[in-house]
Coordinates of C-alpha atoms (C1' of nucleotides) in Angstrom, one line a residue:
Chain A
M751 CA 107.3 140.5 111.3
S752 CA 110.8 139.6 112.4
Q753 CA 110.1 135.9 112.5
T754 CA 112.2 133.5 110.5
S755 CA 109.3 131.1 110.0
V756 CA 105.6 131.6 109.9
C757 CA 102.7 129.1 109.5
F758 CA 99.8 130.1 107.3
D759 CA 96.5 128.5 106.2
T760 CA 93.9 129.8 103.8
E761 CA 90.2 129.4 104.2
T762 CA 88.2 129.4 101.0
T763 CA 84.8 128.9 99.4
G764 CA 85.5 125.3 98.3
L765 CA 87.9 122.6 97.3
K766 CA 88.9 123.4 93.8
A767 CA 91.8 125.7 94.4
L768 CA 91.7 127.4 91.0
E769 CA 88.0 128.2 91.2
V770 CA 87.6 129.3 94.8
E771 CA 87.6 132.7 96.5
L772 CA 89.7 133.6 99.5
I773 CA 87.7 134.0 102.8
G774 CA 90.5 134.3 105.3
I775 CA 94.1 133.5 106.2
A776 CA 95.4 132.3 109.6
F777 CA 98.9 133.0 110.6
S778 CA 100.8 131.6 113.5
Y779 CA 104.5 132.0 114.5
E780 CA 104.4 131.2 118.2
V781 CA 103.0 128.0 119.7
G782 CA 99.5 128.7 121.1
K783 CA 99.1 132.0 119.3
G784 CA 97.7 133.1 116.0
Y785 CA 96.0 135.8 113.9
Y786 CA 93.2 135.7 111.4
V787 CA 92.7 138.0 108.5
S788 CA 89.1 137.9 107.1
F789 CA 88.4 138.9 103.5
P790 CA 85.2 140.4 102.1
E791 CA 83.1 139.0 99.2
N792 CA 84.2 141.9 97.0
Q793 CA 87.1 140.5 95.1
E794 CA 88.7 143.9 94.3
E795 CA 88.7 144.7 98.0
T796 CA 90.1 141.3 98.8
K797 CA 92.9 141.9 96.3
T798 CA 93.7 145.3 97.9
I799 CA 93.8 143.8 101.4
L800 CA 95.9 140.9 100.2
E801 CA 98.5 143.3 98.8
E802 CA 99.3 144.3 102.4
F803 CA 100.8 140.9 102.7
R804 CA 102.8 140.8 99.5
S805 CA 106.1 141.6 101.3
F806 CA 105.5 138.6 103.6
F807 CA 104.6 136.2 100.8
E808 CA 107.5 137.3 98.7
S809 CA 110.0 137.4 101.6
D810 CA 112.5 134.6 102.4
I811 CA 110.7 134.0 105.6
E812 CA 110.1 130.2 105.8
K813 CA 106.4 129.4 105.0
I814 CA 104.9 126.5 106.9
G815 CA 101.7 124.8 105.9
H816 CA 99.8 121.6 105.6
N817 CA 99.3 120.9 101.9
L818 CA 100.9 124.1 100.8
K819 CA 100.2 123.4 97.1
Y820 CA 96.5 124.2 97.8
D821 CA 97.2 127.5 99.5
I822 CA 99.7 128.6 96.8
K823 CA 97.2 127.9 94.1
V824 CA 94.5 129.9 95.9
L825 CA 96.9 132.8 96.3
S826 CA 97.8 132.5 92.6
N827 CA 94.2 133.4 91.8
Y828 CA 95.1 136.8 93.1
Q829 CA 98.5 137.0 91.4
M830 CA 100.2 136.5 94.8
P831 CA 103.3 134.4 94.5
V832 CA 104.7 132.5 97.5
K833 CA 108.5 132.6 97.7
G834 CA 111.1 131.6 100.2
K835 CA 111.7 128.2 101.8
L836 CA 108.7 126.0 102.4
F837 CA 107.9 123.4 105.0
D838 CA 104.9 121.2 104.3
T839 CA 103.8 119.0 107.3
M840 CA 101.7 116.8 105.1
I841 CA 104.7 115.9 102.9
A842 CA 107.0 115.7 105.9
H843 CA 104.7 113.0 107.4
Y844 CA 104.5 111.2 104.0
L845 CA 108.2 110.8 104.1
I846 CA 108.2 109.8 107.7
N847 CA 105.7 107.0 107.0
P848 CA 104.2 106.9 103.5
D849 CA 101.8 104.1 104.3
M850 CA 99.9 106.1 106.9
R851 CA 97.2 108.8 106.5
H852 CA 98.4 112.4 106.6
N853 CA 95.2 114.3 107.6
M854 CA 96.0 117.1 110.0
D855 CA 93.2 115.8 112.4
V856 CA 94.9 112.4 112.6
L857 CA 98.4 113.9 113.0
A858 CA 97.2 116.3 115.7
E859 CA 95.9 113.3 117.7
T860 CA 98.9 111.1 117.1
Y861 CA 101.6 113.6 117.7
L862 CA 100.1 116.3 119.9
N863 CA 97.4 114.2 121.6
Y864 CA 94.9 116.9 120.7
Q865 CA 91.6 116.8 118.9
P866 CA 91.1 119.9 116.8
V867 CA 87.6 121.2 115.8
S868 CA 86.8 119.4 112.5
I869 CA 85.5 121.1 109.4
T870 CA 82.3 119.0 109.8
E871 CA 81.7 120.5 113.3
L872 CA 82.1 123.9 111.8
I873 CA 79.9 123.7 108.6
G874 CA 78.1 120.4 109.0
K875 CA 78.1 117.2 107.1
K876 CA 78.4 117.1 103.3
G877 CA 75.0 117.6 101.7
K878 CA 72.5 120.3 100.9
N879 CA 72.4 121.5 104.5
Q880 CA 76.2 122.1 104.7
L881 CA 77.0 125.7 105.5
F882 CA 79.1 127.9 103.4
M883 CA 82.3 129.0 105.1
R884 CA 81.2 132.6 104.3
V885 CA 78.3 132.5 106.7
V886 CA 80.2 131.0 109.6
P887 CA 80.6 133.8 112.2
I888 CA 84.1 135.4 112.1
K889 CA 84.7 134.4 115.7
D890 CA 84.2 130.7 114.8
Q891 CA 86.2 131.0 111.6
T892 CA 89.1 132.6 113.5
E893 CA 89.1 129.9 116.2
Y894 CA 89.0 127.1 113.6
A895 CA 91.6 128.6 111.2
V896 CA 94.0 129.7 113.9
E897 CA 93.9 126.4 115.6
D898 CA 94.9 124.7 112.4
A899 CA 97.8 127.1 111.8
D900 CA 98.9 126.6 115.4
I901 CA 98.8 122.8 115.1
T902 CA 100.7 122.9 111.9
L903 CA 103.4 125.0 113.5
Q904 CA 103.6 122.5 116.4
L905 CA 103.7 119.5 114.0
K906 CA 106.7 121.1 112.3
E907 CA 108.8 120.7 115.5
H908 CA 108.0 117.0 115.7
F909 CA 108.5 116.3 112.1
T910 CA 111.8 118.1 111.8
K911 CA 113.3 115.6 114.2
E912 CA 111.5 112.6 112.7
L913 CA 112.7 113.5 109.2
E914 CA 116.2 113.5 110.6
S915 CA 115.9 110.1 112.4
G916 CA 114.3 108.6 109.3
N917 CA 117.3 109.9 107.2
V918 CA 114.9 111.7 104.8
T919 CA 115.7 115.4 105.5
K920 CA 117.7 115.7 102.3
L921 CA 115.0 114.0 100.3
F922 CA 112.5 116.4 101.9
N923 CA 114.5 119.6 101.2
E924 CA 116.0 118.8 97.9
V925 CA 113.2 116.8 96.2
E926 CA 109.8 116.9 97.7
L927 CA 109.7 120.6 98.7
P928 CA 111.1 122.0 95.5
L929 CA 108.7 119.7 93.7
V930 CA 105.7 121.5 95.3
S931 CA 106.4 124.6 93.2
V932 CA 106.9 122.5 90.1
L933 CA 103.6 120.7 90.5
T934 CA 101.8 123.9 91.4
A935 CA 103.0 125.5 88.1
M936 CA 102.0 122.4 86.1
E937 CA 98.5 122.3 87.6
I938 CA 97.9 126.0 87.1
E939 CA 99.1 125.7 83.5
G940 CA 96.6 122.9 82.6
I941 CA 96.3 121.2 79.2
N942 CA 94.2 122.0 76.1
V943 CA 91.6 119.5 75.1
N944 CA 89.6 119.3 71.8
T945 CA 86.0 118.9 73.2
D946 CA 84.4 119.0 69.8
F947 CA 86.4 116.0 68.8
L948 CA 85.3 114.2 72.0
K949 CA 81.6 115.0 71.3
E950 CA 81.9 113.3 67.9
L951 CA 83.7 110.4 69.4
S952 CA 80.9 110.0 71.9
I953 CA 78.3 109.8 69.2
A954 CA 80.2 107.1 67.3
L955 CA 80.6 105.1 70.5
T956 CA 76.9 105.4 71.3
N957 CA 76.1 103.9 67.8
D958 CA 78.4 101.0 68.4
I959 CA 77.2 100.4 72.0
D960 CA 73.6 100.3 70.8
A961 CA 74.4 97.8 68.1
L962 CA 76.3 95.6 70.6
E963 CA 73.6 95.8 73.1
K964 CA 71.0 94.6 70.6
S965 CA 73.3 91.7 69.5
I966 CA 74.0 90.7 73.1
Y967 CA 70.3 90.6 74.0
E968 CA 69.6 88.5 70.9
Q969 CA 72.3 86.0 71.6
A970 CA 71.3 85.8 75.3
G971 CA 67.6 85.5 74.5
E972 CA 66.8 88.1 77.1
E973 CA 67.3 91.7 78.0
F974 CA 69.3 92.6 81.1
N975 CA 71.8 95.3 82.3
I976 CA 75.1 94.3 80.7
A977 CA 76.9 96.8 83.0
S978 CA 75.8 94.9 86.1
P979 CA 78.3 92.1 86.8
K980 CA 75.7 90.4 88.9
Q981 CA 73.1 90.2 86.1
L982 CA 75.7 89.3 83.5
G983 CA 77.1 86.5 85.7
I984 CA 73.6 85.0 86.0
V985 CA 73.0 85.2 82.3
L986 CA 76.3 83.7 81.3
F987 CA 76.6 81.0 84.0
E988 CA 73.1 80.1 85.0
N989 CA 71.0 80.8 82.0
M990 CA 73.5 80.1 79.2
K991 CA 75.6 77.7 81.3
L992 CA 78.7 78.6 79.4
V993 CA 81.0 76.8 81.9
D994 CA 80.7 74.0 84.5
K995 CA 82.3 75.5 87.5
P996 CA 82.3 79.3 87.2
K997 CA 84.7 81.2 89.5
K998 CA 83.1 83.3 92.1
T999 CA 84.1 86.4 94.0
K1000 CA 84.4 86.4 97.8
T1001 CA 80.8 87.7 98.1
G1002 CA 79.5 84.7 96.0
Q1003 CA 78.9 86.5 92.8
Y1004 CA 80.1 85.1 89.5
K1005 CA 83.4 86.6 88.4
T1006 CA 83.1 88.3 85.0
G1007 CA 86.3 90.2 84.7
E1008 CA 88.3 90.6 81.5
D1009 CA 90.6 87.6 82.2
I1010 CA 87.6 85.4 82.8
L1011 CA 85.7 86.5 79.7
S1012 CA 88.8 86.1 77.5
A1013 CA 89.1 82.5 78.6
L1014 CA 85.5 82.0 77.5
E1015 CA 85.9 83.5 74.1
K1016 CA 85.9 80.1 72.4
E1017 CA 82.7 79.0 74.1
H1018 CA 80.4 81.6 72.6
K1019 CA 80.4 84.5 70.2
I1020 CA 78.5 86.6 72.8
I1021 CA 81.7 87.0 74.8
R1022 CA 83.4 89.1 72.2
D1023 CA 80.4 91.5 72.0
I1024 CA 80.3 91.8 75.8
K1025 CA 84.0 92.6 76.0
E1026 CA 83.6 95.2 73.3
Y1027 CA 80.5 96.6 75.0
R1028 CA 82.4 96.9 78.3
Q1029 CA 85.4 98.6 76.6
Y1030 CA 83.3 101.2 74.8
K1031 CA 81.2 101.9 77.9
K1032 CA 84.3 102.5 79.9
L1033 CA 85.8 104.8 77.3
Q1034 CA 82.7 106.8 77.0
S1035 CA 81.8 107.2 80.7
T1036 CA 85.3 107.7 82.1
Y1037 CA 87.0 109.7 79.3
V1038 CA 85.0 110.8 76.3
D1039 CA 82.0 112.2 78.2
A1040 CA 83.7 113.1 81.4
L1041 CA 86.7 115.1 80.2
P1042 CA 84.7 118.0 78.6
N1043 CA 83.1 118.6 82.0
E1044 CA 86.5 119.0 83.5
V1045 CA 87.4 122.0 81.4
N1046 CA 87.9 125.1 83.5
P1047 CA 85.6 127.8 82.3
K1048 CA 88.1 130.6 83.0
T1049 CA 91.1 129.0 81.3
G1050 CA 89.5 126.7 78.8
R1051 CA 91.9 124.0 79.9
I1052 CA 91.9 120.8 82.0
H1053 CA 93.8 121.2 85.3
T1054 CA 94.5 117.9 87.0
Q1055 CA 95.7 117.7 90.6
Y1056 CA 98.8 115.8 91.5
M1057 CA 98.7 114.1 94.9
Q1058 CA 102.2 114.1 96.4
A1059 CA 101.4 112.2 99.5
V1060 CA 99.3 109.2 98.4
A1061 CA 101.3 106.5 96.7
A1062 CA 103.3 104.5 99.2
T1063 CA 106.3 104.0 96.8
G1064 CA 106.9 107.7 96.2
R1065 CA 105.0 108.0 92.9
L1066 CA 102.6 110.8 92.3
S1067 CA 99.0 110.2 91.6
S1068 CA 96.6 112.3 89.5
N1069 CA 93.0 113.1 90.1
N1070 CA 90.0 115.3 89.2
P1071 CA 90.5 114.2 86.4
N1072 CA 93.1 111.5 86.5
L1073 CA 95.4 112.2 83.5
Q1074 CA 97.7 109.3 84.3
N1075 CA 95.4 106.7 82.9
I1076 CA 94.4 108.0 79.5
P1077 CA 93.9 105.0 77.2
I1078 CA 96.7 104.0 74.8
R1079 CA 96.6 100.2 74.6
T1080 CA 93.6 99.7 72.3
E1081 CA 92.9 101.2 68.9
R1082 CA 89.6 102.8 70.0
G1083 CA 91.1 104.0 73.3
R1084 CA 93.9 105.7 71.5
E1085 CA 91.4 108.0 69.9
V1086 CA 91.0 109.7 73.3
R1087 CA 94.7 110.7 73.2
K1088 CA 94.0 112.7 70.0
A1089 CA 91.8 115.0 72.0
F1090 CA 94.9 116.3 74.0
I1091 CA 96.3 119.1 71.9
P1092 CA 98.8 122.0 72.1
K1093 CA 97.7 125.4 73.5
S1094 CA 97.8 127.1 70.1
Q1095 CA 99.0 126.8 66.6
E1096 CA 102.4 128.1 67.7
Y1097 CA 102.9 125.0 69.8
V1098 CA 103.2 121.3 69.6
L1099 CA 102.9 118.6 72.2
L1100 CA 106.2 117.0 73.2
A1101 CA 106.3 113.7 75.1
A1102 CA 109.6 112.4 76.7
D1103 CA 109.6 108.8 77.9
Y1104 CA 112.1 106.9 80.0
S1105 CA 112.8 103.6 78.2
Q1106 CA 112.6 100.6 80.5
I1107 CA 113.6 102.7 83.6
E1108 CA 112.6 100.1 86.2
L1109 CA 114.5 97.3 84.5
R1110 CA 117.5 99.6 84.2
I1111 CA 117.3 100.3 87.9
I1112 CA 117.1 96.7 89.0
A1113 CA 120.0 95.9 86.7
A1114 CA 122.1 98.7 88.3
L1115 CA 121.1 98.0 91.9
S1116 CA 121.8 94.3 91.5
E1117 CA 124.9 94.9 89.4
E1118 CA 123.9 92.0 87.2
E1119 CA 126.5 92.3 84.5
T1120 CA 124.7 90.5 81.8
M1121 CA 121.7 92.8 82.0
M1122 CA 123.9 95.9 82.5
E1123 CA 125.8 95.0 79.3
A1124 CA 122.6 94.6 77.4
F1125 CA 121.5 98.1 78.4
K1126 CA 125.0 99.6 77.7
N1127 CA 124.9 98.1 74.3
G1128 CA 121.5 99.5 73.6
E1129 CA 120.0 96.0 73.0
D1130 CA 116.3 95.3 73.0
I1131 CA 116.2 94.0 76.6
H1132 CA 113.3 91.6 76.2
A1133 CA 114.7 90.0 73.0
S1134 CA 118.1 89.9 74.8
T1135 CA 116.5 88.2 77.8
A1136 CA 114.7 85.7 75.5
A1137 CA 117.9 84.9 73.7
K1138 CA 119.6 84.0 77.0
V1139 CA 116.8 82.1 78.7
F1140 CA 115.8 80.2 75.6
N1141 CA 119.4 79.7 74.6
V1142 CA 119.0 80.9 71.0
P1143 CA 120.9 83.5 68.9
L1144 CA 119.4 87.0 69.3
E1145 CA 118.3 87.0 65.6
E1146 CA 116.4 83.8 66.0
V1147 CA 114.2 84.9 69.0
T1148 CA 110.6 84.4 68.1
R1149 CA 107.8 86.8 68.8
E1150 CA 106.4 84.4 71.4
Q1151 CA 109.7 84.0 73.1
R1152 CA 110.2 87.7 73.3
S1153 CA 106.7 88.2 74.6
N1154 CA 107.2 85.6 77.3
A1155 CA 110.6 87.1 78.3
K1156 CA 108.9 90.5 78.5
T1157 CA 106.3 89.2 80.8
V1158 CA 109.0 87.6 83.1
N1159 CA 111.0 90.8 83.0
F1160 CA 108.0 92.7 84.3
G1161 CA 107.0 89.9 86.6
I1162 CA 110.4 90.0 88.3
I1163 CA 109.8 93.6 89.3
Y1164 CA 106.6 92.6 91.0
G1165 CA 107.7 89.4 92.6
V1166 CA 106.1 87.0 90.2
S1167 CA 105.1 83.4 91.1
A1168 CA 104.9 80.5 88.6
F1169 CA 101.2 80.6 89.0
G1170 CA 101.1 84.3 88.2
L1171 CA 103.3 83.9 85.2
S1172 CA 101.3 81.0 83.8
N1173 CA 98.2 83.2 84.1
Q1174 CA 99.7 86.0 82.1
T1175 CA 101.1 83.8 79.4
D1176 CA 100.2 80.7 77.4
L1177 CA 102.7 78.7 79.5
S1178 CA 101.6 75.9 81.8
R1179 CA 102.5 76.2 85.5
G1180 CA 105.4 73.8 85.0
E1181 CA 106.7 75.7 82.0
A1182 CA 106.4 78.9 83.9
K1183 CA 108.4 77.6 86.8
E1184 CA 111.1 76.3 84.5
L1185 CA 111.2 79.7 82.8
I1186 CA 111.6 81.5 86.1
D1187 CA 114.3 79.1 87.3
T1188 CA 116.2 79.6 84.0
Y1189 CA 115.8 83.3 84.4
Y1190 CA 117.4 83.4 87.8
E1191 CA 120.3 81.1 86.4
T1192 CA 120.8 83.6 83.6
Y1193 CA 120.7 86.6 86.0
P1194 CA 122.1 85.2 89.3
K1195 CA 122.9 88.5 90.8
L1196 CA 119.3 89.7 90.3
K1197 CA 118.1 86.8 92.4
A1198 CA 120.8 87.6 95.0
Y1199 CA 119.7 91.2 95.1
M1200 CA 116.1 90.3 95.6
T1201 CA 117.0 88.0 98.5
A1202 CA 119.2 90.7 100.0
Q1203 CA 116.3 93.2 99.9
V1204 CA 114.0 90.8 101.8
D1205 CA 116.8 90.1 104.3
F1206 CA 117.3 93.8 104.8
A1207 CA 113.6 94.4 105.3
R1208 CA 113.5 91.5 107.9
D1209 CA 116.4 93.1 109.8
N1210 CA 115.5 96.7 109.6
G1211 CA 111.7 96.8 109.1
Y1212 CA 112.0 98.9 106.0
V1213 CA 113.5 99.1 102.5
E1214 CA 114.7 102.3 100.7
T1215 CA 115.2 103.9 97.3
V1216 CA 118.3 105.4 95.7
L1217 CA 117.4 108.7 97.5
N1218 CA 116.7 107.0 100.8
R1219 CA 113.0 107.1 100.6
R1220 CA 111.7 104.6 103.0
R1221 CA 108.8 102.2 103.0
Y1222 CA 108.2 100.3 106.3
L1223 CA 107.1 96.7 105.9
K1224 CA 105.5 95.8 109.2
D1225 CA 104.3 92.4 107.8
I1226 CA 107.7 91.2 106.7
N1227 CA 108.0 88.8 109.7
S1228 CA 104.4 87.9 109.8
R1229 CA 103.5 84.2 110.7
N1230 CA 100.8 84.3 108.0
A1231 CA 102.5 83.1 104.9
M1232 CA 100.3 85.0 102.5
V1233 CA 100.7 88.3 104.4
R1234 CA 104.4 87.8 104.7
S1235 CA 104.9 87.0 101.0
G1236 CA 103.0 90.2 100.2
A1237 CA 105.5 92.2 102.2
E1238 CA 108.3 90.3 100.5
R1239 CA 107.1 91.4 97.1
N1240 CA 106.9 94.9 98.4
A1241 CA 110.5 94.7 99.7
V1242 CA 111.6 94.0 96.1
N1243 CA 109.2 96.3 94.3
A1244 CA 109.1 99.4 96.4
P1245 CA 112.8 100.3 95.9
I1246 CA 112.5 99.8 92.1
Q1247 CA 109.2 101.7 91.6
G1248 CA 110.3 104.3 94.2
S1249 CA 113.7 104.9 92.7
A1250 CA 112.1 105.5 89.3
A1251 CA 109.8 108.0 91.1
D1252 CA 112.8 109.7 92.7
I1253 CA 114.6 110.0 89.4
I1254 CA 111.8 111.6 87.4
K1255 CA 111.1 114.0 90.3
L1256 CA 114.7 115.1 90.2
A1257 CA 114.4 115.6 86.4
M1258 CA 111.2 117.6 86.8
I1259 CA 112.8 120.0 89.3
N1260 CA 115.9 120.5 87.1
I1261 CA 113.9 121.0 83.9
Y1262 CA 111.5 123.4 85.6
N1263 CA 114.4 125.5 87.0
R1264 CA 116.1 125.6 83.6
F1265 CA 112.9 126.6 81.9
E1266 CA 112.4 129.4 84.5
K1267 CA 115.9 130.7 84.2
E1268 CA 115.8 130.8 80.4
G1269 CA 112.3 132.2 80.3
F1270 CA 111.0 129.6 77.8
K1271 CA 107.4 129.9 76.6
S1272 CA 107.3 126.1 76.5
K1273 CA 105.8 124.6 79.7
M1274 CA 105.9 121.2 81.4
L1275 CA 102.3 120.0 81.7
L1276 CA 101.9 116.4 82.7
Q1277 CA 103.8 113.6 84.4
V1278 CA 102.8 110.0 83.9
H1279 CA 105.3 108.0 86.0
D1280 CA 108.0 107.6 83.4
E1281 CA 106.9 110.3 80.9
L1282 CA 106.8 114.1 80.9
V1283 CA 104.5 116.0 78.5
F1284 CA 105.1 119.6 77.4
D1285 CA 103.5 122.4 75.4
A1286 CA 106.5 123.1 73.3
H1287 CA 106.8 126.4 71.4
K1288 CA 107.8 125.7 67.8
D1289 CA 110.6 128.3 67.9
E1290 CA 112.1 126.7 71.0
L1291 CA 111.9 123.0 70.0
E1292 CA 115.5 122.5 69.0
T1293 CA 116.6 124.2 72.2
I1294 CA 114.5 122.4 74.7
K1295 CA 114.6 118.9 73.2
P1296 CA 118.3 118.3 74.2
I1297 CA 117.7 120.0 77.5
I1298 CA 114.8 117.7 78.4
K1299 CA 116.7 114.7 77.2
H1300 CA 119.8 115.6 79.1
E1301 CA 118.1 116.5 82.3
M1302 CA 116.1 113.3 82.3
E1303 CA 118.9 111.0 81.4
N1304 CA 121.3 112.6 83.9
A1305 CA 119.0 113.3 86.8
F1306 CA 120.7 110.4 88.7
K1307 CA 123.9 108.6 87.9
M1308 CA 123.8 104.8 87.9
S1309 CA 126.0 102.1 86.5
V1310 CA 123.4 101.7 83.7
P1311 CA 122.7 104.5 81.3
L1312 CA 119.2 105.9 81.3
D1313 CA 117.6 106.4 77.9
V1314 CA 114.8 108.9 77.0
E1315 CA 112.8 108.9 73.8
I1316 CA 111.2 112.2 72.6
G1317 CA 108.3 112.5 70.3
I1318 CA 106.4 115.6 69.1
G1319 CA 103.0 116.0 67.4
Y1320 CA 99.8 117.9 67.1
N1321 CA 98.2 115.7 69.7
W1322 CA 99.3 113.4 72.6
L1323 CA 98.9 110.3 70.4
E1324 CA 101.2 111.7 67.7
A1325 CA 103.7 112.8 70.2
H1326 CA 104.4 109.1 71.1
Chain B
dG682 C1' 79.7 103.1 100.8
dA683 C1' 81.4 98.6 99.3
dA684 C1' 82.2 95.7 95.5
dG685 C1' 83.4 94.7 90.9
dT686 C1' 85.6 96.2 86.9
dC687 C1' 89.0 98.4 84.1
dA688 C1' 92.0 102.6 82.4
dC689 C1' 97.2 103.6 83.0
dG690 C1' 102.6 103.0 84.3
Chain C
dA763 C1' 98.2 73.5 101.8
dC764 C1' 97.4 78.1 100.7
dG765 C1' 96.6 82.0 97.2
dT766 C1' 98.8 84.2 93.9
dA767 C1' 102.4 90.2 90.4
dC768 C1' 103.6 96.3 92.1
dG769 C1' 101.3 101.1 92.2
dT770 C1' 97.1 104.2 91.3
dG771 C1' 91.7 106.6 90.3
dA772 C1' 86.9 106.6 88.3
dC773 C1' 82.7 104.7 87.0
dT774 C1' 78.4 101.7 87.7
dT775 C1' 75.6 98.8 90.3
dC776 C1' 73.4 97.6 94.4
dA777 C1' 72.5 96.8 99.4

DNA sequence: GAAGTCACG
DNA sequence: ACGTACGTGACTTCA
């Protein structure tokens, strides 16, 4: 092949890239044309046939695809690396408009005015009657697969131009595409989990849940399904009449969320038990019992998937299983973290966290000197804020003042209202308003920055991050006040959250490249928005610690220093 | 499949 | 006067 760029698309036996078998590969390098290579069930033969394509996959020919991470992982099952420049149409479209869907079917209709044969038409609806791709006649496989490859090739032409007009070509080429390889490697690597420990944890939880259940039934004077918000609401508010005017959801059910129950704690002892019951049930079903089932039988490790084109701000998301929401805030929840362990006795887990990255970004972007100085001097930012807004010396800040300042600091990033702040603190609505006003007086340029962001969005229809990642805000000029203020909060929040995402992505790419170049045994495993987790080989610890710290703190230069804290341990909890 | 709830940053 | 903090994913219940 003498082409400089070729589109390819793999057909497989399922959705779990690391567990499926290859059925076919479609190639297209001329619009309207394509070729399909079919693979037999015998995996040795499949490997032999695939070897014929090694020179292509290892060449510097540009590889075009839609969600290339999936195809690269499938090929990795056969020790077939994919090298050279990449072009991923899913990610391209994510940068062009992150709020939209990026399915190839939708994109084909929108940009090519063409309706491709859907996978459902080919193999039927999800369910027991769904066909296996293996039994689809080769002719139909070919038509379907080649069509997808052809469409992807055509989409590339559109998106190349649109990336340019959206000013995101550089972000695409220098961040998102290199990140594909980084995420692929992290997903393939996986993480080790102590399933025996989780089994014991589950037994202990069951004991406590059973006792709580008994106690709740006694106090309620009846048996019901505590896990049913509907039944619980009736018990609490109709039978026990714990409150006069209970709040209701939009469907007319009683609200029984955590915030509602907490406000009721002084009314009846049953509330504490219900909250505890809910917490333990959640831990058990979502983590303790679910995680062992996610262990890959071949590798013995858990391999999450990172979604690179989901979060509208530029963040990653994690699923199957989600390893970005492992408990840490409660004593019992923290136990789950102990189950995440290094790959062997020669390793430890290393966790590296950005300290207050979003506040540092808003300080730098707004050039609010007071806040910038606090960060430059390494102050405790929440205490420092408290000292200023409550007008007391730093040493005399009370815990409550610091806690309220912390809530405002976070609230600012989200576009807080007095009502929202009073809900999150013990402050009245009036006190909350006063605190916010004082906050803006203390940090006037912060307020100016936020106003400027909203103005920019009104004029341009979008906001952008430090790496020019855009988020379009179509509702910014809406006549509906609630819809409009939602967009205004996005105008402030998206550049902050998105810039933090940009920065950690840069750090991940640089760390990955250095690790590759130096041939370290240590591997990057997880990303949790402002944290990276590694299997760190004990012999390499003192070498990689400064590398990780340096790459994270210097990934992007701002007028405020970034600070990274590193911890190590024999499990993820200890590493914090 | 929607709604409610709750785990994380 | 209105409703109310940004971004996610997973589990259970129930129509």
